[in-house]
Amino acid sequence: MTQPPSRPPRPRPGTPLRLGRPKRRLRAGMFALAFVFSLYGGRLVQLQVTDAGGFAAKAAADRTADVTLYATRGSILDASGQPLAESVDAVDVIADPLVISQQKQDPSVYASKLAAYLGNPAGSANVAQLRAQLSNSTSQYAVLAKQITPAVWKQIKALGLDGITGNSDPKVVYPQGAVASNVVGMVNSQGEGSSGVESQYDSLLSGTNGKISYQAAYGYEIPTTGINEQAAVNGTSVETTIDSRIEYEAQQAIDQEVATTKAALGTVVVMDPRTGAVLALATSETYDPNNPGAATSADLGDAALSDVFEPGSVAKVVTMSAEIQQGVTNPLTKVVVPPTLNTGDGYVVHDDTYHGTEHLTLNGILAESSNIGTDLTSLQLAPNNIEERDAILYDYMSAFGLGRESGLGLPGESPGILAPAADWNHSQQYTIAFGQGVSVNAIQATSVYATIANEGVRVTPNIIKGYVDSTGKFTAAVAPTRTQVVSAKTAKDVSEMMESVVSDAGTGVDAQIPGYRVAGKTGTANRYVASCGGYCGYTASFIGFAPADNPQLVIGVYVEGPQGDNYFGGSVSGPVFQKVMSYALQEQGVAPTGTAAPDLPITW
């Protein structure tokens, strides 16, 4: 049986009916709405007033596109202003993958078209790599290729590909190839100097990049927002003292001699003794900086600065300069030279070839390059105290520039080895006088002879002539330091003795140049070779200057490790000196000598 629905209880008789209160509900609703609106209002105030600048800046930053304006790197010039390194126009190819995506273009098609222009034998750009870069639609900036030629960019531009642009990025090239490449150095893939002048003066050469900033939306510039441009500051050019023609001649001559003698290394240094300027610095380990991939790590340095060797007999000039300056000998000093010199403590000094007792002048000792005679005369610096003699000899060697960097200011230079006199062992007390037990680089050794040629004044070797800024203004480099090492009279005496070395009676006859007086010294030093753990080779050298009566040029030739029976300084390095000096004298317009060489006696 269905129950009837229940009914609400009726109010008891006499109880009043309670009605709702609309004012209270309305008031509560108004408060709630006011609270909600206050939250919205506060947020609006924050967005439009309190944080307006920050949000606007962030929005602008999100829309800002930056393009680098690359500075043009300064050139490296030779002494005549011709470029050894210079920047040429080049273009970076840039893609905006977002635009490509919005234009509904196929990245694979783009990649195939671009690879035909950007591919190279090294495979740095290929279809797969390009497709991956072009497909990244979250990016608006992808560098597809750096520093392509303007001609190639023109071809790419003609394809009319949306989202592909070019940005100027000058490229460094070396118009003279391998000429002076070890001096010039090169620029790495990051555009930074990695060796030589390129490295030493990188901050000056590189300049400062600029920037263009503009507002963009969906990959397109917003025309009404304007462009903010910070101009690039181009680099300053560096003008060197290198004479490219002499450098080339020196390079050819030393390369040929190293090949002929199967030597490990060869170096030629050409200097102006009056100014200390280096006109050529050629080494047989060279390379073409336009093709750095073909160079080895050894090629990239500069052996003329980093490689040190025992100078051997070319150091006798320092010893005899000290003797003459101290007044204990002169070119005509008579010396009895025995077959050997027993120094005690088991050490015996020998000459290069065996001989009987000889009666030589100091001039003859230098002309015949006698180790024994050099030791005997050097002991006169302090006859009764060899330690005092060592200290005097050390001071002169240091004053001539041994045992410290030459001052050339290029990276990688070794200061050589010249131990303090107090540290010389017994054998060094005798060998250092004739150039064993001390090590030098090619610049240091050549600088010694430049000092003699310049009337005893050492001019710090230098290779920077000055600087040329982006406006063409030239600023000369700081003048080199000049130091009087020995007197002009001493230098003249030693110079005339060195002419005897190049006479028919001396060891440097192969360095003679018809029509010119030549002063020089041969050296045939034992060479330490790490692979054999001792002295198992030779360094053949010849250093000289011409004209001897008015020196204009000094040339040092060093051949390390010549093979076979011909390893002597006179016969290996002398002809290289003769070839390079003959060319350089003509190239510099130096007139033949008008006087005869002095006829100093060799024997008595």
XYZ file of N, CA and C in Angstrom, residues 224-429:
618
model
N 58.630 49.753 -36.912
C 58.439 50.991 -36.142
C 59.320 51.073 -34.906
N 60.042 50.019 -34.567
C 60.812 50.016 -33.309
C 62.211 50.581 -33.483
N 62.686 50.753 -34.677
C 64.007 51.327 -34.894
C 65.124 50.312 -34.718
N 66.349 50.733 -35.049
C 67.540 49.876 -34.966
C 68.580 50.570 -34.103
N 69.189 49.814 -33.183
C 70.258 50.333 -32.342
C 71.580 49.739 -32.833
N 72.481 50.590 -33.303
C 73.749 50.107 -33.865
C 74.929 50.609 -33.050
N 75.794 49.654 -32.667
C 77.070 49.978 -32.029
C 78.167 49.604 -33.020
N 78.799 50.596 -33.597
C 79.749 50.362 -34.685
C 80.963 49.565 -34.219
N 81.508 48.728 -35.113
C 82.742 47.994 -34.836
C 83.934 48.946 -34.929
N 84.954 48.672 -34.134
C 86.206 49.434 -34.194
C 87.256 48.527 -34.820
N 87.688 48.862 -36.026
C 88.641 48.025 -36.738
C 89.995 47.985 -36.040
N 90.710 46.879 -36.251
C 91.995 46.687 -35.605
C 93.083 47.577 -36.185
N 94.167 47.691 -35.437
C 95.338 48.458 -35.855
C 96.323 47.536 -36.567
N 96.885 48.003 -37.663
C 97.877 47.215 -38.395
C 99.257 47.351 -37.752
N 100.053 46.295 -37.883
C 101.402 46.266 -37.319
C 102.401 46.187 -38.473
N 103.291 47.152 -38.537
C 104.315 47.158 -39.586
C 105.610 46.612 -39.000
N 106.138 45.573 -39.616
C 107.360 44.935 -39.126
C 108.588 45.495 -39.843
N 109.753 45.040 -39.409
C 111.013 45.429 -40.050
C 111.429 44.428 -41.129
N 110.609 43.400 -41.343
C 110.961 42.328 -42.282
C 111.015 42.849 -43.717
N 112.116 42.560 -44.404
C 112.248 42.828 -45.829
C 111.860 41.544 -46.555
N 110.700 41.541 -47.201
C 110.161 40.305 -47.775
C 111.085 39.672 -48.808
N 111.787 40.499 -49.558
C 112.657 39.955 -50.605
C 113.876 39.265 -50.007
N 114.473 39.874 -48.983
C 115.603 39.229 -48.313
C 115.130 37.987 -47.565
N 113.957 38.090 -46.951
C 113.382 36.940 -46.241
C 113.204 35.761 -47.187
N 112.680 36.026 -48.375
C 112.464 34.955 -49.351
C 113.795 34.325 -49.777
N 114.777 35.166 -50.042
C 116.095 34.657 -50.462
C 116.719 33.805 -49.358
N 116.611 34.269 -48.116
C 117.169 33.525 -46.985
C 116.455 32.187 -46.825
N 115.137 32.193 -47.001
C 114.364 30.958 -46.876
C 114.786 29.935 -47.922
N 114.932 30.377 -49.152
C 115.343 29.461 -50.219
C 116.731 28.885 -49.957
N 117.651 29.740 -49.495
C 119.034 29.305 -49.280
C 119.129 28.297 -48.145
N 118.426 28.544 -47.047
C 118.544 27.621 -45.910
C 117.794 26.324 -46.186
N 116.668 26.401 -46.886
C 115.949 25.171 -47.242
C 116.828 24.260 -48.097
N 117.532 24.869 -49.047
C 118.391 24.084 -49.936
C 119.539 23.449 -49.164
N 120.153 24.199 -48.250
C 121.293 23.665 -47.505
C 120.862 22.554 -46.552
N 119.720 22.723 -45.902
C 119.222 21.680 -45.008
C 118.927 20.405 -45.794
N 118.343 20.555 -46.982
C 118.061 19.384 -47.810
C 119.356 18.710 -48.269
N 120.355 19.511 -48.656
C 121.618 18.966 -49.161
C 122.369 18.205 -48.074
N 122.410 18.771 -46.874
C 123.185 18.162 -45.790
C 122.357 17.228 -44.920
N 121.063 17.080 -45.257
C 120.142 16.240 -44.473
C 120.151 16.650 -42.996
N 120.197 17.952 -42.772
C 120.251 18.484 -41.409
C 118.886 18.435 -40.748
N 118.891 18.579 -39.421
C 117.639 18.581 -38.660
C 116.936 19.918 -38.742
N 117.704 20.987 -38.861
C 117.116 22.320 -38.780
C 118.109 23.342 -39.312
N 117.588 24.415 -39.872
C 118.440 25.517 -40.318
C 117.766 26.845 -40.082
N 118.568 27.866 -39.768
C 118.033 29.199 -39.490
C 118.950 30.254 -40.080
N 118.345 31.323 -40.601
C 119.105 32.485 -41.075
C 118.508 33.731 -40.430
N 119.372 34.559 -39.840
C 118.956 35.830 -39.252
C 119.688 36.946 -39.982
N 118.950 37.953 -40.435
C 119.556 39.125 -41.068
C 119.175 40.349 -40.239
N 120.175 41.136 -39.809
C 119.924 42.307 -38.975
C 120.637 43.536 -39.522
N 120.092 44.690 -39.196
C 120.777 45.961 -39.407
C 121.441 46.309 -38.077
N 122.775 46.271 -37.998
C 123.436 46.466 -36.701
C 123.260 47.867 -36.130
N 122.962 48.831 -36.989
C 122.830 50.217 -36.524
C 121.521 50.453 -35.780
N 120.482 49.712 -36.146
C 119.169 49.920 -35.546
C 118.655 48.722 -34.765
N 119.302 47.564 -34.917
C 118.823 46.340 -34.291
C 117.652 45.710 -35.018
N 117.248 46.293 -36.150
C 116.092 45.787 -36.885
C 116.393 44.436 -37.523
N 115.458 43.505 -37.381
C 115.578 42.190 -38.006
C 114.941 42.261 -39.392
N 115.753 42.064 -40.419
C 115.265 42.144 -41.792
C 114.776 40.800 -42.304
N 115.279 39.722 -41.724
C 114.839 38.375 -42.119
C 115.051 37.436 -40.948
N 114.125 36.501 -40.824
C 114.201 35.491 -39.775
C 113.623 34.217 -40.367
N 114.465 33.496 -41.103
C 114.003 32.338 -41.861
C 114.417 31.048 -41.172
N 113.521 30.103 -41.141
C 113.813 28.793 -40.567
C 113.331 27.704 -41.498
N 114.071 26.596 -41.524
C 113.730 25.530 -42.461
C 112.441 24.828 -42.070
N 112.017 24.950 -40.813
C 110.714 24.412 -40.421
C 109.681 25.513 -40.599
N 109.090 25.568 -41.772
C 108.145 26.636 -42.059
C 106.863 26.037 -42.631
N 105.892 26.872 -42.926
C 104.595 26.395 -43.393
C 103.872 27.537 -44.098
N 102.812 27.186 -44.808
C 101.963 28.181 -45.458
C 100.741 28.407 -44.571
N 100.601 29.577 -43.964
C 99.469 29.810 -43.060
C 98.119 29.816 -43.769
N 98.120 29.862 -45.102
C 96.856 29.728 -45.830
C 96.369 28.278 -45.838
N 97.265 27.362 -45.476
C 96.919 25.938 -45.428
C 97.419 25.354 -44.101
N 96.869 25.810 -42.977
C 97.392 25.390 -41.673
C 97.236 23.908 -41.405
N 96.281 23.263 -42.068
C 96.080 21.837 -41.840
C 97.276 20.998 -42.258
N 98.109 21.518 -43.153
C 99.276 20.772 -43.612
C 100.487 20.971 -42.711
N 100.384 21.861 -41.718
C 101.508 22.166 -40.838
C 101.522 21.232 -39.633
N 102.725 20.880 -39.178
C 102.864 20.112 -37.945
C 103.008 21.078 -36.777
N 102.925 20.562 -35.559
C 103.058 21.423 -34.384
C 104.438 22.064 -34.329
N 105.460 21.333 -34.794
C 106.817 21.889 -34.807
C 106.935 23.041 -35.795
N 106.189 22.975 -36.891
C 106.241 24.028 -37.905
C 105.726 25.361 -37.369
N 104.770 25.309 -36.450
C 104.048 26.507 -36.047
C 104.842 27.427 -35.136
N 105.892 26.942 -34.518
C 106.712 27.794 -33.663
C 107.738 28.557 -34.475
N 108.720 29.108 -33.786
C 109.809 29.816 -34.464
C 111.124 29.348 -33.858
N 111.764 28.423 -34.559
C 112.981 27.804 -34.041
C 114.098 28.822 -33.827
N 114.089 29.915 -34.557
C 115.127 30.935 -34.374
C 115.074 31.540 -32.982
N 113.924 31.423 -32.321
C 113.756 31.955 -30.975
C 113.707 30.861 -29.919
N 113.072 29.754 -30.232
C 112.836 28.730 -29.221
C 113.931 27.680 -29.148
N 114.620 27.427 -30.258
C 115.642 26.384 -30.286
C 116.977 26.950 -29.802
N 117.576 26.311 -28.817
C 118.871 26.775 -28.319
C 119.943 25.737 -28.612
N 121.167 26.213 -28.759
C 122.282 25.344 -29.118
C 123.554 25.927 -28.525
N 124.557 25.104 -28.407
C 125.856 25.588 -27.948
C 126.544 26.270 -29.133
N 126.923 27.526 -28.972
C 127.413 28.291 -30.126
C 128.780 27.860 -30.631
N 129.573 27.249 -29.783
C 130.904 26.867 -30.228
C 131.775 28.079 -30.502
N 132.574 27.977 -31.533
C 133.624 28.973 -31.758
C 133.132 30.382 -32.044
N 131.859 30.530 -32.432
C 131.382 31.888 -32.657
C 131.377 32.683 -31.357
N 131.423 31.996 -30.199
C 131.469 32.678 -28.900
C 132.864 33.212 -28.586
N 133.871 32.802 -29.350
C 135.232 33.284 -29.095
C 135.348 34.787 -29.286
N 134.458 35.336 -30.101
C 134.456 36.785 -30.298
C 134.159 37.501 -28.990
N 133.271 36.943 -28.162
C 132.962 37.544 -26.863
C 134.192 37.474 -25.962
N 134.819 36.325 -25.912
C 135.983 36.145 -25.054
C 137.108 37.104 -25.427
N 137.383 37.221 -26.719
C 138.478 38.091 -27.144
C 138.122 39.563 -27.007
N 136.831 39.890 -27.147
C 136.407 41.274 -26.890
C 136.672 41.635 -25.433
N 136.381 40.695 -24.531
C 136.626 40.936 -23.105
C 138.110 41.128 -22.839
N 138.940 40.306 -23.435
C 140.393 40.400 -23.224
C 140.932 41.752 -23.703
N 140.533 42.130 -24.917
C 141.046 43.378 -25.491
C 140.515 44.576 -24.698
N 139.226 44.528 -24.332
C 138.645 45.617 -23.563
C 139.332 45.765 -22.199
N 139.693 44.638 -21.593
C 140.365 44.662 -20.289
C 141.855 44.998 -20.407
N 142.356 45.055 -21.642
C 143.743 45.455 -21.856
C 144.760 44.364 -21.622
N 144.345 43.098 -21.583
C 145.301 42.025 -21.298
C 145.846 41.396 -22.577
N 145.160 41.625 -23.727
C 145.679 41.158 -25.011
C 145.364 42.205 -26.071
N 145.937 41.989 -27.264
C 145.598 42.786 -28.434
C 145.751 41.876 -29.645
N 145.345 42.308 -30.834
C 145.397 41.406 -31.987
C 146.770 40.822 -32.267
N 147.832 41.498 -31.822
C 149.188 41.015 -32.131
C 149.836 40.272 -30.975
N 149.108 40.036 -29.904
C 149.654 39.290 -28.763
C 150.150 37.924 -29.224
N 151.373 37.576 -28.797
C 151.988 36.320 -29.220
C 151.678 35.217 -28.201
N 151.244 34.070 -28.732
C 150.846 32.961 -27.867
C 151.467 31.666 -28.394
N 152.031 30.882 -27.467
C 152.509 29.539 -27.818
C 151.360 28.574 -27.536
N 150.885 27.920 -28.587
C 149.715 27.039 -28.475
C 150.180 25.589 -28.568
N 150.104 24.844 -27.469
C 150.543 23.441 -27.478
C 149.522 22.546 -28.172
N 149.875 21.289 -28.433
C 148.927 20.364 -29.091
C 147.670 20.116 -28.259
N 147.814 20.072 -26.948
C 146.674 19.892 -26.041
C 146.913 20.759 -24.814
N 145.839 20.968 -24.054
C 145.939 21.745 -22.818
C 145.353 20.909 -21.690
N 146.243 20.446 -20.795
C 145.812 19.650 -19.644
C 145.453 20.608 -18.518
N 144.173 20.657 -18.160
C 143.708 21.628 -17.170
C 143.751 21.084 -15.743
N 144.122 19.835 -15.603
C 144.044 19.210 -14.293
C 142.662 18.600 -14.107
N 142.548 17.802 -13.048
C 141.268 17.163 -12.738
C 140.794 16.280 -13.887
N 141.739 15.823 -14.728
C 141.422 14.872 -15.778
C 140.826 15.441 -17.041
N 140.697 16.787 -17.125
C 140.087 17.373 -18.315
C 141.168 17.925 -19.230
N 141.097 17.561 -20.522
C 142.076 17.995 -21.521
C 141.347 18.723 -22.651
N 141.859 19.900 -23.014
C 141.277 20.689 -24.108
C 141.995 20.340 -25.406
N 141.217 20.113 -26.474
C 141.767 19.797 -27.790
C 141.292 20.848 -28.787
N 142.013 20.986 -29.874
C 141.525 21.755 -31.004
C 140.801 20.823 -31.961
N 140.134 21.404 -32.948
C 139.312 20.604 -33.848
C 140.158 19.594 -34.625
N 141.338 19.988 -35.029
C 142.262 19.069 -35.695
C 143.583 19.054 -34.927
N 144.227 17.923 -34.914
C 145.480 17.808 -34.162
C 146.584 18.618 -34.848
N 147.441 19.215 -34.031
C 148.579 19.985 -34.545
C 149.713 19.920 -33.530
N 150.867 20.268 -33.989
C 151.991 20.372 -33.072
C 151.943 21.708 -32.350
N 153.038 22.052 -31.697
C 153.116 23.359 -31.031
C 153.110 24.461 -32.083
N 152.221 25.442 -31.887
C 152.081 26.535 -32.844
C 152.403 27.854 -32.166
N 152.907 28.789 -32.970
C 153.186 30.139 -32.492
C 152.205 31.081 -33.210
N 151.115 31.400 -32.496
C 150.036 32.188 -33.101
C 149.888 33.530 -32.403
N 149.475 34.509 -33.192
C 149.029 35.762 -32.574
C 147.575 35.567 -32.109
N 147.075 36.530 -31.331
C 145.663 36.458 -30.961
C 144.810 36.448 -32.233
N 145.208 37.228 -33.228
C 144.519 37.227 -34.513
C 144.553 35.842 -35.146
N 145.679 35.170 -35.050
C 145.816 33.822 -35.600
C 144.964 32.809 -34.848
N 144.848 32.981 -33.525
C 144.005 32.076 -32.736
C 142.558 32.161 -33.205
N 142.086 33.383 -33.487
C 140.717 33.536 -33.975
C 140.591 33.019 -35.403
N 141.595 33.329 -36.235
C 141.531 32.905 -37.640
C 141.510 31.391 -37.764
N 142.297 30.706 -36.933
C 142.354 29.243 -36.985
C 141.360 28.594 -36.028
N 140.670 29.429 -35.249
C 139.642 28.963 -34.312
C 140.200 27.957 -33.313
N 141.269 28.353 -32.636
C 141.929 27.470 -31.679
C 141.265 27.541 -30.308
N 140.745 26.402 -29.855
C 140.186 26.328 -28.509
C 141.263 26.517 -27.446
N 142.396 25.870 -27.679
C 143.492 25.921 -26.707
C 143.996 27.345 -26.556
N 144.227 28.018 -27.693
C 144.706 29.392 -27.643
C 143.715 30.319 -26.960
N 142.416 30.092 -27.212
C 141.390 30.925 -26.577
C 141.419 30.759 -25.070
N 141.546 29.537 -24.601
C 141.612 29.302 -23.157
C 142.844 29.964 -22.542
N 143.995 29.810 -23.195
C 145.240 30.364 -22.649
C 145.155 31.879 -22.517
N 144.620 32.537 -23.532
C 144.557 34.001 -23.464
C 143.474 34.475 -22.486
N 142.351 33.711 -22.389
C 141.285 34.124 -21.471
C 141.738 34.087 -20.020
N 142.690 33.205 -19.707
C 143.189 33.124 -18.325
C 143.914 34.401 -17.910
N 144.310 35.209 -18.890
C 144.999 36.463 -18.573
C 144.047 37.517 -17.999
N 142.736 37.262 -18.086
C 141.779 38.190 -17.484
C 141.975 38.268 -15.967
N 142.430 37.179 -15.360
C 142.763 37.144 -13.923
C 143.768 36.015 -13.744
N 145.044 36.262 -14.005
C 146.054 35.207 -14.118
C 146.142 34.262 -12.927
N 145.881 34.756 -11.750
C 146.092 33.923 -10.560
C 144.782 33.493 -9.893
N 143.662 33.728 -10.562
C 142.390 33.425 -9.914
C 141.355 33.101 -10.992
N 141.150 31.806 -11.241
C 140.241 31.430 -12.326
C 138.791 31.774 -11.996
N 138.420 31.768 -10.711
C 137.048 32.163 -10.347
C 136.798 33.634 -10.692
N 137.837 34.463 -10.453
C 137.703 35.877 -10.823
C 137.613 36.016 -12.336
N 138.400 35.214 -13.058
C 138.322 35.219 -14.528
C 136.917 34.841 -14.987
N 136.322 33.808 -14.352
C 134.981 33.363 -14.707
C 133.965 34.488 -14.531
N 134.087 35.229 -13.429
C 133.147 36.310 -13.145
C 133.247 37.408 -14.199
N 134.468 37.724 -14.612
C 134.655 38.744 -15.657
C 134.049 38.282 -16.975
N 134.327 37.019 -17.334
C 133.824 36.474 -18.593
C 132.288 36.415 -18.573
N 131.736 36.024 -17.446
C 130.274 35.976 -17.319
C 129.669 37.363 -17.536
N 130.264 38.386 -16.935
C 129.726 39.743 -17.068
C 129.710 40.203 -18.525
N 130.753 39.871 -19.261
C 130.787 40.280 -20.669
C 129.763 39.500 -21.492
N 129.652 38.190 -21.228
C 128.665 37.396 -21.969
C 127.253 37.909 -21.709
N 126.969 38.250 -20.472
C 125.656 38.786 -20.132
C 125.428 40.136 -20.808
N 126.462 40.986 -20.803
C 126.333 42.307 -21.430
C 126.086 42.184 -22.931
N 126.644 41.140 -23.557
C 126.413 40.915 -24.989
C 125.030 40.315 -25.268
N 124.293 39.962 -24.215
C 122.919 39.491 -24.391
C 122.706 38.013 -24.204
N 123.720 37.266 -23.762
C 123.555 35.833 -23.558
C 122.874 35.576 -22.208
N 122.114 34.493 -22.139
C 121.465 34.110 -20.896
C 120.197 34.882 -20.571
N 119.691 35.668 -21.500
C 118.434 36.401 -21.285
C 117.757 36.609 -22.634
N 116.448 36.855 -22.582
C 115.720 37.043 -23.826
C 116.285 38.232 -24.603
N 116.256 38.110 -25.905
C 116.910 39.102 -26.765
C 116.268 40.474 -26.710
N 114.980 40.514 -26.350
C 114.244 41.781 -26.398
C 113.360 41.894 -27.620
N 113.357 40.858 -28.454
C 112.560 40.895 -29.677
C 111.064 40.953 -29.370
N 110.666 40.331 -28.263
C 109.278 40.451 -27.819
C 108.282 39.559 -28.513
N 108.726 38.451 -29.100
C 107.806 37.505 -29.718
C 107.629 36.292 -28.810
N 106.463 35.624 -28.910
C 106.208 34.502 -27.998
C 107.108 33.307 -28.282
N 107.374 32.545 -27.237
C 108.109 31.293 -27.383
C 109.612 31.412 -27.343
N 110.151 32.609 -27.055
C 111.612 32.751 -27.058
C 112.230 32.140 -25.803
N 113.307 31.411 -25.999
C 114.076 30.869 -24.881
C 115.194 31.835 -24.527
N 115.456 32.038 -23.236
C 116.565 32.919 -22.858
C 117.924 32.271 -23.026
N 117.935 30.986 -23.417
C 119.210 30.286 -23.494
C 119.675 29.854 -22.112
N 120.917 29.412 -22.048
C 121.466 28.935 -20.772
C 122.846 29.545 -20.554
N 122.949 30.338 -19.519
C 124.239 30.864 -19.078
C 124.213 30.840 -17.555
N 124.783 29.806 -16.988
C 124.770 29.650 -15.535
C 125.633 30.724 -14.883
N 125.293 31.130 -13.654
C 126.165 32.071 -12.930
C 127.578 31.516 -12.828
N 128.555 32.387 -12.884
C 129.956 31.956 -12.892
C 130.289 31.072 -11.704
N 129.690 31.337 -10.560
C 129.982 30.552 -9.359
C 129.542 29.104 -9.506
N 128.640 28.838 -10.471
C 128.132 27.477 -10.662
C 128.872 26.723 -11.755
N 129.863 27.334 -12.392
C 130.583 26.633 -13.454
C 131.417 25.512 -12.850
N 131.303 24.313 -13.430
C 132.161 23.229 -12.966
C 133.541 23.342 -13.628
N 134.401 22.419 -13.321
C 135.794 22.538 -13.794
C 135.864 22.572 -15.321
N 135.144 21.681 -15.996
C 135.230 21.667 -17.459
C 134.630 22.941 -18.051
N 133.528 23.434 -17.482
C 132.923 24.668 -17.986
C 133.872 25.857 -17.848
N 134.707 25.845 -16.849
C 135.657 26.950 -16.678
C 136.582 27.077 -17.879
